Every structure is written in structure tokens, then in C-alpha cells.
XYZ file of C-alpha atoms in Angstrom:
368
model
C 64.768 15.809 97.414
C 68.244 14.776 97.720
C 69.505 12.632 94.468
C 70.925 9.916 96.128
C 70.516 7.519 99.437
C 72.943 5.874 101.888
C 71.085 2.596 100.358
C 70.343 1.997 96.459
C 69.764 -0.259 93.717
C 71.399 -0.386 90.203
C 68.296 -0.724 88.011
C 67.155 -4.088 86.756
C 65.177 -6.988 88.585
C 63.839 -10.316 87.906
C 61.249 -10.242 85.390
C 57.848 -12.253 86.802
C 57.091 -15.400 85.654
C 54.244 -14.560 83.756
C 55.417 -11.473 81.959
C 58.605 -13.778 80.160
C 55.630 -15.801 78.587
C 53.720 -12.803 77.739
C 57.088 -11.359 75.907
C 57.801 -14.599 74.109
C 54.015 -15.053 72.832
C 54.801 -11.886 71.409
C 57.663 -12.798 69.981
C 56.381 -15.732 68.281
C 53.125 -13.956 66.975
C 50.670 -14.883 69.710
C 50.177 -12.018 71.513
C 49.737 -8.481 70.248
C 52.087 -5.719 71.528
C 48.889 -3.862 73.305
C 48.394 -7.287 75.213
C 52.161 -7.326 76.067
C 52.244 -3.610 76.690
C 49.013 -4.268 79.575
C 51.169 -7.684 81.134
C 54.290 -5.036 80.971
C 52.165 -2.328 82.980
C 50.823 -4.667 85.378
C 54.144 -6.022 85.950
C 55.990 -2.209 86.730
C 52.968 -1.460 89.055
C 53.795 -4.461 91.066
C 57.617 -4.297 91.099
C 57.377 -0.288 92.062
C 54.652 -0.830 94.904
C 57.238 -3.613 96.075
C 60.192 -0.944 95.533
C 58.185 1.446 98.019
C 57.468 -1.128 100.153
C 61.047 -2.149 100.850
C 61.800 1.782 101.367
C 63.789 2.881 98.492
C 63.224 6.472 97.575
C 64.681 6.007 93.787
C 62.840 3.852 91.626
C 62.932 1.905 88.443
C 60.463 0.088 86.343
C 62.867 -3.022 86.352
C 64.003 -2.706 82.833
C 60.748 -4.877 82.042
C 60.414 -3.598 78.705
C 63.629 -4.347 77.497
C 65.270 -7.811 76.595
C 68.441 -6.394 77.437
C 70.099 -3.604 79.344
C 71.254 -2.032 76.028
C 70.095 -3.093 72.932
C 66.821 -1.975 73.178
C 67.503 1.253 73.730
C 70.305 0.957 70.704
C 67.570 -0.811 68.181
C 65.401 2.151 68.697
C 67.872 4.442 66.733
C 67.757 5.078 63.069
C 70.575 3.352 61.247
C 70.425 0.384 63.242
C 69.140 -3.142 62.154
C 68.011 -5.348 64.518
C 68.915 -8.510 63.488
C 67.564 -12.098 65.140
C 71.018 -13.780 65.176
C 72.140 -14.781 68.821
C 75.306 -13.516 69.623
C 78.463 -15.141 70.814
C 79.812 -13.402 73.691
C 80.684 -16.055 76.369
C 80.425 -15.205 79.967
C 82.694 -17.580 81.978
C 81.875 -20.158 79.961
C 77.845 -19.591 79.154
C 77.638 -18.183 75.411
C 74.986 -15.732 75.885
C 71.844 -15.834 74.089
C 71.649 -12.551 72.635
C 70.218 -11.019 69.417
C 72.952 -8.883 67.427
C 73.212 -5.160 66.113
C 74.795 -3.618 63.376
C 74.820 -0.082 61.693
C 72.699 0.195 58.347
C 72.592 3.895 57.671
C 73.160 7.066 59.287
C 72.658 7.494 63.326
C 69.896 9.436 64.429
C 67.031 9.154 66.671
C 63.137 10.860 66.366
C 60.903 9.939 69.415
C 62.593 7.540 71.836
C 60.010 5.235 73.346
C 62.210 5.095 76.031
C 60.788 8.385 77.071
C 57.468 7.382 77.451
C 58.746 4.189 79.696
C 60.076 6.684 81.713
C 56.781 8.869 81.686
C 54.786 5.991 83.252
C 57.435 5.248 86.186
C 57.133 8.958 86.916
C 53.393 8.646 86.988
C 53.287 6.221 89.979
C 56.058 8.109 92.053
C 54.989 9.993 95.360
C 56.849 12.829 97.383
C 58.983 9.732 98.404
C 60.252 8.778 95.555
C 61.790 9.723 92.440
C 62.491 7.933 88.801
C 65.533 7.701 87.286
C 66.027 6.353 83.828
C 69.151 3.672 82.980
C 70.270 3.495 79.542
C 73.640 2.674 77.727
C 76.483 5.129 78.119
C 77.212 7.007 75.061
C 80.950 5.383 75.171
C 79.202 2.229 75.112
C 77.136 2.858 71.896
C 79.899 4.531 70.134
C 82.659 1.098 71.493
C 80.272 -1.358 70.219
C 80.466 -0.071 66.643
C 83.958 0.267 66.719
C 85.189 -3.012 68.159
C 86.927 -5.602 66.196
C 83.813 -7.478 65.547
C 82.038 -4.244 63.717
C 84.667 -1.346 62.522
C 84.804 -2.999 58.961
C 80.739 -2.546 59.066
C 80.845 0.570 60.153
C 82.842 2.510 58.080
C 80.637 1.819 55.018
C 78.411 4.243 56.620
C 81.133 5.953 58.493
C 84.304 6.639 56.747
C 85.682 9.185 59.147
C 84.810 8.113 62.598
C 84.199 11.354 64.073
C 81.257 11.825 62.024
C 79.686 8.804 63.985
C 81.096 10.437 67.504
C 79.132 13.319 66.624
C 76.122 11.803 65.639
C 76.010 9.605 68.429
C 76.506 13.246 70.889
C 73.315 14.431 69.040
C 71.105 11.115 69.861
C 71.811 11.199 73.272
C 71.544 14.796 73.686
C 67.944 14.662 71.818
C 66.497 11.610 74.205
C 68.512 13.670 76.993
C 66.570 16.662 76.107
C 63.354 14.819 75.884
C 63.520 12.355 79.253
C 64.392 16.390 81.143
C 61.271 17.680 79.523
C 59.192 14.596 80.645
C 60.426 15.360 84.456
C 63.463 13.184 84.673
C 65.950 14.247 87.202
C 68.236 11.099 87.239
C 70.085 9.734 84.329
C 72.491 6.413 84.863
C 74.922 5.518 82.081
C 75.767 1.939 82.432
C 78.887 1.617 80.685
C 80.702 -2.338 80.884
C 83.066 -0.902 78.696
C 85.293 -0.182 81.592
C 84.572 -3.865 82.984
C 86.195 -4.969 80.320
C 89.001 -2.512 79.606
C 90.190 -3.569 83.312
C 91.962 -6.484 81.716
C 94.319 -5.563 79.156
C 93.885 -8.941 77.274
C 89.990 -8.424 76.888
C 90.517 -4.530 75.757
C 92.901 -5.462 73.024
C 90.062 -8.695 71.994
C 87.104 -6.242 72.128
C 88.807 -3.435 70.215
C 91.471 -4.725 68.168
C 94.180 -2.457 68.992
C 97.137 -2.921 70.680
C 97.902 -1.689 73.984
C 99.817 1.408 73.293
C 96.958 2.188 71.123
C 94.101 1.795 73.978
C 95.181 5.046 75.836
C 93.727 6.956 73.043
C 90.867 5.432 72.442
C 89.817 5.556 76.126
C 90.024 9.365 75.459
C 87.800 9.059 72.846
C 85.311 7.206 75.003
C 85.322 9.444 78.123
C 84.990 12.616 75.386
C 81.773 10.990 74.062
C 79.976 10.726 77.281
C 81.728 14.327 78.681
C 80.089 15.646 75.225
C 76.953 14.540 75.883
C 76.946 15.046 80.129
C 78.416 18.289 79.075
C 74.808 19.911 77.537
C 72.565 18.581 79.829
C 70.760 20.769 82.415
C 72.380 21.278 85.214
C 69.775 20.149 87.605
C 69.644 16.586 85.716
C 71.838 14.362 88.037
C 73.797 11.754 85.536
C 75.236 8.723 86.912
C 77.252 5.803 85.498
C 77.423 1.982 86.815
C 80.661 -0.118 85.848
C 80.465 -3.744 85.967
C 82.511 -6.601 84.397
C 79.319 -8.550 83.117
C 76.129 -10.157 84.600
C 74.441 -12.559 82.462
C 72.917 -15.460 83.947
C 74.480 -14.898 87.021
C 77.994 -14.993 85.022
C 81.046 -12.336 84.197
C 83.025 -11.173 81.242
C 85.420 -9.588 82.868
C 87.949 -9.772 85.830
C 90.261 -7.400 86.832
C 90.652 -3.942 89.470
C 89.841 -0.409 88.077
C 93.528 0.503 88.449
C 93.760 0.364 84.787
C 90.845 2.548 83.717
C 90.969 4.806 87.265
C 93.101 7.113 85.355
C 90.445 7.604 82.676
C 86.922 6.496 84.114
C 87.208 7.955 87.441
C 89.407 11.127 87.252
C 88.147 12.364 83.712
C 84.459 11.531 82.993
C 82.141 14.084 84.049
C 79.389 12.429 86.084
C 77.778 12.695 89.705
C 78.232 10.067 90.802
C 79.304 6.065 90.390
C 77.958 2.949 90.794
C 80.862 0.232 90.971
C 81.045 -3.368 91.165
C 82.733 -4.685 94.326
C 81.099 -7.708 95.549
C 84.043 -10.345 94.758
C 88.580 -10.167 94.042
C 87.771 -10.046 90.621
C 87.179 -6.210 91.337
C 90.570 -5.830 93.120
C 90.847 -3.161 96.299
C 89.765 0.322 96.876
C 93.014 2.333 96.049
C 92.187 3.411 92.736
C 89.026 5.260 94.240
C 91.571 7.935 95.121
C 91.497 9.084 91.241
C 87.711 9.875 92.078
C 87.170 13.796 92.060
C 86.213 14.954 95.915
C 82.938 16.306 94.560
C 81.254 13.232 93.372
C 79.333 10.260 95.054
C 80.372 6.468 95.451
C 77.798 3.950 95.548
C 79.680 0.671 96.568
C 78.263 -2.504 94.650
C 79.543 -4.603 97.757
C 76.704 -7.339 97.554
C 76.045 -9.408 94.889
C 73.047 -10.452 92.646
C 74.791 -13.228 91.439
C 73.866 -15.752 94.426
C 70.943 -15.927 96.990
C 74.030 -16.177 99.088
C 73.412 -13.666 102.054
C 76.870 -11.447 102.925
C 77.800 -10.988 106.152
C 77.085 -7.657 107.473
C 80.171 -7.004 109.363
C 82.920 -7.903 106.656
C 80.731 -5.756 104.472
C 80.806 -2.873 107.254
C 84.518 -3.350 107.608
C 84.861 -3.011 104.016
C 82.909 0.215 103.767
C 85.147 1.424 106.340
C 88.304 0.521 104.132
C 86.734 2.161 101.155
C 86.341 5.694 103.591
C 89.901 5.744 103.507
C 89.772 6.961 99.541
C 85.945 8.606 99.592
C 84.487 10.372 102.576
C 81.681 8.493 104.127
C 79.391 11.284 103.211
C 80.210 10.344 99.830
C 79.369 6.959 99.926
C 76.418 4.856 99.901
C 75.321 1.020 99.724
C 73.754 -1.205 96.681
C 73.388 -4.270 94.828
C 76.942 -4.700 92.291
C 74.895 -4.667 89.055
C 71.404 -5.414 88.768
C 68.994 -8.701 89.093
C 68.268 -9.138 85.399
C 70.751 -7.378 83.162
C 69.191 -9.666 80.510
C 65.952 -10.931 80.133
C 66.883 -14.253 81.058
C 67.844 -12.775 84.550
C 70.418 -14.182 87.697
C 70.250 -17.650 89.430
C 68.285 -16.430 92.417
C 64.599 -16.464 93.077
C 62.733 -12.878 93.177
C 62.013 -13.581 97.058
C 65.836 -14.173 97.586
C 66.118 -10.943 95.026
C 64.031 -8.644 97.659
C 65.953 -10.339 100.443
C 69.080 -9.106 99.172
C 67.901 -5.530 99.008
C 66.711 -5.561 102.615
C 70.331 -6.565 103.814
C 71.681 -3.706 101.745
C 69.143 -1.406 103.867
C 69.680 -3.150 107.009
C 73.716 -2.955 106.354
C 73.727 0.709 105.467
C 71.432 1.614 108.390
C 74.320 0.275 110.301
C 77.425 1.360 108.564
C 76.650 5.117 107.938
């Protein structure tokens, strides 16, 4: 089964009504995890009978375990505390309401439950479909520890930073390793990093270095997620998705990939990449020509951010502009990020959600 579509998805979708009350009973002490766990399973039978049913071939269970597209998967590592204190990252204006991480001891990882929330999307896939399993890019684990906010942190447990590169290679590698032997075939990093290295300003907030200084540590990020893509099997198709922030139907970031196309897209080691496209604050096409002639493009021309419906014909025409830079049997048709990066999820209803993902069908049918 081919690993990717002329027509695709990123990963996440609105979670239902009913399941964001079971989550916060939970969270206050009125509802056991096996009662959350059985609203959580109801909830990714629905959403994958509804993927099917709108004809995509690879599937997700919505991110419906998770309160955010990253943290969850970072809080399930040893040497991290999970802390209750809402963060202050501001997204256009919004401060997002987001619980905080911080290193306490030595990064490793034993069983990844991860794995076994992959295990059950695989279970309810057909000769249609396949699962793929989103997590943070390695990059992305390794940048959050070493930004401005956290280095001082840090390096009480990690004098010498390379010793928390490395272990951070050998947790991915492990769940890697693991999600393989459980069947999984498809692997996307999501990595905002690069959303937010696109404007210089941001980079030099989020890292505390100056710009002559950023070059390098770029390096260091693409060598943590080559390191890891590096060892996996060779059958196991890894992925990344750039965006420049999606809480709430907000951004972080604006700014074109010429900045990181030098680093992102001509050095990093993946299949394939999902990028955000669906307004100017993602600039034009040209720096897709860094963008080795052996990988796929999956062009995040529509957005999740509105119910708003694109028309198909600018969003042909600008498929046809991207062809110039990536052959159109390269390319392929999605969403820009997903429906529900965060719990809290976009501004849009989840009947205007699956609306959106038939015009992305409908559009591609057309295009390619």
C-alpha cells in the first residue's frame, strides 16, 4: 500500500463534546482513568469510522488521548515533571492555557503508552487503510529544554549538552523501535520549531542566542532528528509537519521557510513534508526548491483555522505554482496543521471540520 495519497490530513481533530467532560472529570477526581480510557475508545471508534467514511486511506485516532500535541508524549519520559502551572506562550494575542514541563533527572523512557494508542488505531484499520502515529520531533524535545526559558534548568541535570542530545536519540529510537514492532509503518515528526525559527526575532526570543549563533544550533537540531530517522527500519516511512502555531485557531509565528529551507528542507532526512501554506504569513513556494527530488510535499493549502470554505480554483492555481519547485507526482493535498493541536481545539464546528476535509478531496480529485 502506497504511504501517501494525493489527499491527506495532518493528525489532530476536534475532540467530541462529551469526551472534554469526561477528560476534565478526570482531571478533577470524578472519573476514574478506566472510565475515561472507555469515553476515549468510544470516541477513536467514531472519529476513525468517520475517517473511512470520508475516504482517507491514512488514519489517526485524533490525538484524543492527549491534551496537547506534545507534551503528553514528553511527560511520559523519565526525568520529566509534569507540572500543573499554565504556561505563557501567547498566540497572537491569546496566552495559551497550557500546563508546563521541565527536566528533573536523567532522560530515558521504559514502555511508551503511546505505543499501545497506536496498537488500538491499528486494530480497527482494514486493507484500506493504514495508521500512522504523530509525535514531537526529536529537535523539538531536545529545543524545548534548551530555550531561554529552560537551559539554566537543564544543565543541573545536563552539564554538557550532548549528553542530553544523546539521550534524547536513545528515547526516540526505543519508542521508534517499539511503535515498528507493534506494526507501525508511518511516523510524523511535528516539529514548530521551524515555524518559529522562520522569523529571526522569535528564534533569537525562543533560544536566546543571537543570530550568528542560530546557524549552529539549527545543525544541532536537524542532527537530532537525522540521528534518530537515521536507525529506523527502512520500511518505516517518517514524516515531519511544520507549522507556525495553531492554538485556538491562533499563530505564533509568521514568516516564509526561506530562512530555515537551507536547513529543514535540504538537510533533514525524512520522506516526506507536511507544510503550512494556507495564508502570506507562509510566504511563496521558492524555497521548496531546497527540497531533495526524492521526497514528497504535502501542501497545507487549506486552513483549520476558519469554517471559511477556500475556493477551489485559486487553490488549484496555487498547486500549479508550487509544481514549478516539486513535481506533481510529488505532491499531494491537506489540511495546514490539524483541527485540535490542543485540547481546547480551533474555532470551527466538527461538521464544518469534516466539511473542510471533503473540499481537500474534492480539490485534489481535481488538481492531480
Amino acid at each position: 500500500m502506497s504511504q501517501y495519497y494525493k489527499y491527506d490530513f495532518v493528525g489532530s481533530f476536534l475532540r467530541p463534546a462529551y469526551l472534554r467532560k469526561a477528560r476534565a472529570a478526570y482531571n478533577n477526581g470524578e472519573l476514574s482513568y478506566e472510565e475515561l480510557k472507555l469515553q476515549e475508545d468510544n470516541a477513536i471508534r467514531d472519529l476513525v469510522a468517520k475517517e473511512k467514511a470520508a475516504g482517507y486511506h491514512v488514519i489517526t485516532d485524533g490525538e484524543f488521548r492527549r491534551a496537547t500535541w506534545h507534551l503528553d508524549f514528553i511527560w511520559n519520559f523519565n526525568g520529566i515533571n509534569h507540572q500543573i502551572e499554565r504556561g505563557n506562550e501567547t498566540f497572537n494575542g491569546e496566552v495559551a492555557i497550557i500546563d508546563s514541563v521541565h527536566i528533573d533527572g536523567k532522560i530515558s523512557v521504559d514502555h511508551h503508552p503511546f505505543v499501545d494508542h497506536f496498537k488500538f488505531v491499528q486494530a480497527l484499520c482494514d486493507e484500506q487503510t493504514q495508521a500512522k502515529q504523530t509525535i514531537p520531533a526529536p529537535g523539538q524535545f531536545y529545543a524545548i529544554f534548551t530555550g531561554q526559558d529552560e537551559i539554566e534548568n537543564t544543565k543541573q541535570y545536563y552539564p554538557d549538552l550532548e549528553d542530553l542530545r544523546q539521550d534524547i536519540i536513545n528515547g526516540y529510537t526505543k519508542v521508534i523501535e517499539d511503535l515498528y514492532e507493534a506494526g507501525c509503518r508511518i511516523v510524523q515528526f511535528d516539529d514548530c520549531t521551524w515555524g518559529g525559527f522562520v522569523n529571526p526575532q522569535i528564534a533569537s526570543s525562543l533560544t536566546g542566542l543571537s543570530q550568528e549563533e542560530l546557524p549552529a544550533y539549527m545543525d544541532t537540531l536537524i542532527d537530532i532528528n537525522n540521528a534518530v530517522i537515521d536507525q529506523a527500519p527502512d520500511d518505516l516511512t517518517i514524516n515531519t509537519h511544520i507549522c507556525r502555531g495553531n492554538y485556538h485557531s491562533t499563530y505564533f509565528s509568521s514568516g516564509a521557510y526561506d530562512a530555515v529551507a537551507p536547513y529543514v528542507f535540504a538537510k533533514q532526512h525524512v520522506d516526506g513534508f507536511y507544510l503550512e501554506f494556507d495564508d502570506e504569513r507562509s510566504g511563496g513556494f521558492t524555497p521548496l526548491r531546497y527540497i531533495p527530488k526524492d521526497k514528497h510535499v504535502v501542501l497545507g493549502l487549506i486552513t483549520t483555522k476558519s469554517p471559511f470554505l477556500e475556493n477551489e480554483e485559486k487553490v488549484i492555481q496555487r498547486l500549479t505554482q508550487a509544481s514549478e519547485y516539486v513535481d506533481p507526482d510529488r505532491l499531494s493535498l491537506s489540511p495546514q496543521c490539524g483541527f485540535a493541536s490542543c485540547e481546547i481545539g480551533n474555532k470551527l464546528s466538527e461538521a464544518q471540520q469534516w466539511k473542510k476535509l471533503e473540499l481537500v478531496k474534492e480539490i485534489a480529485s481535481k488538481a492531480f
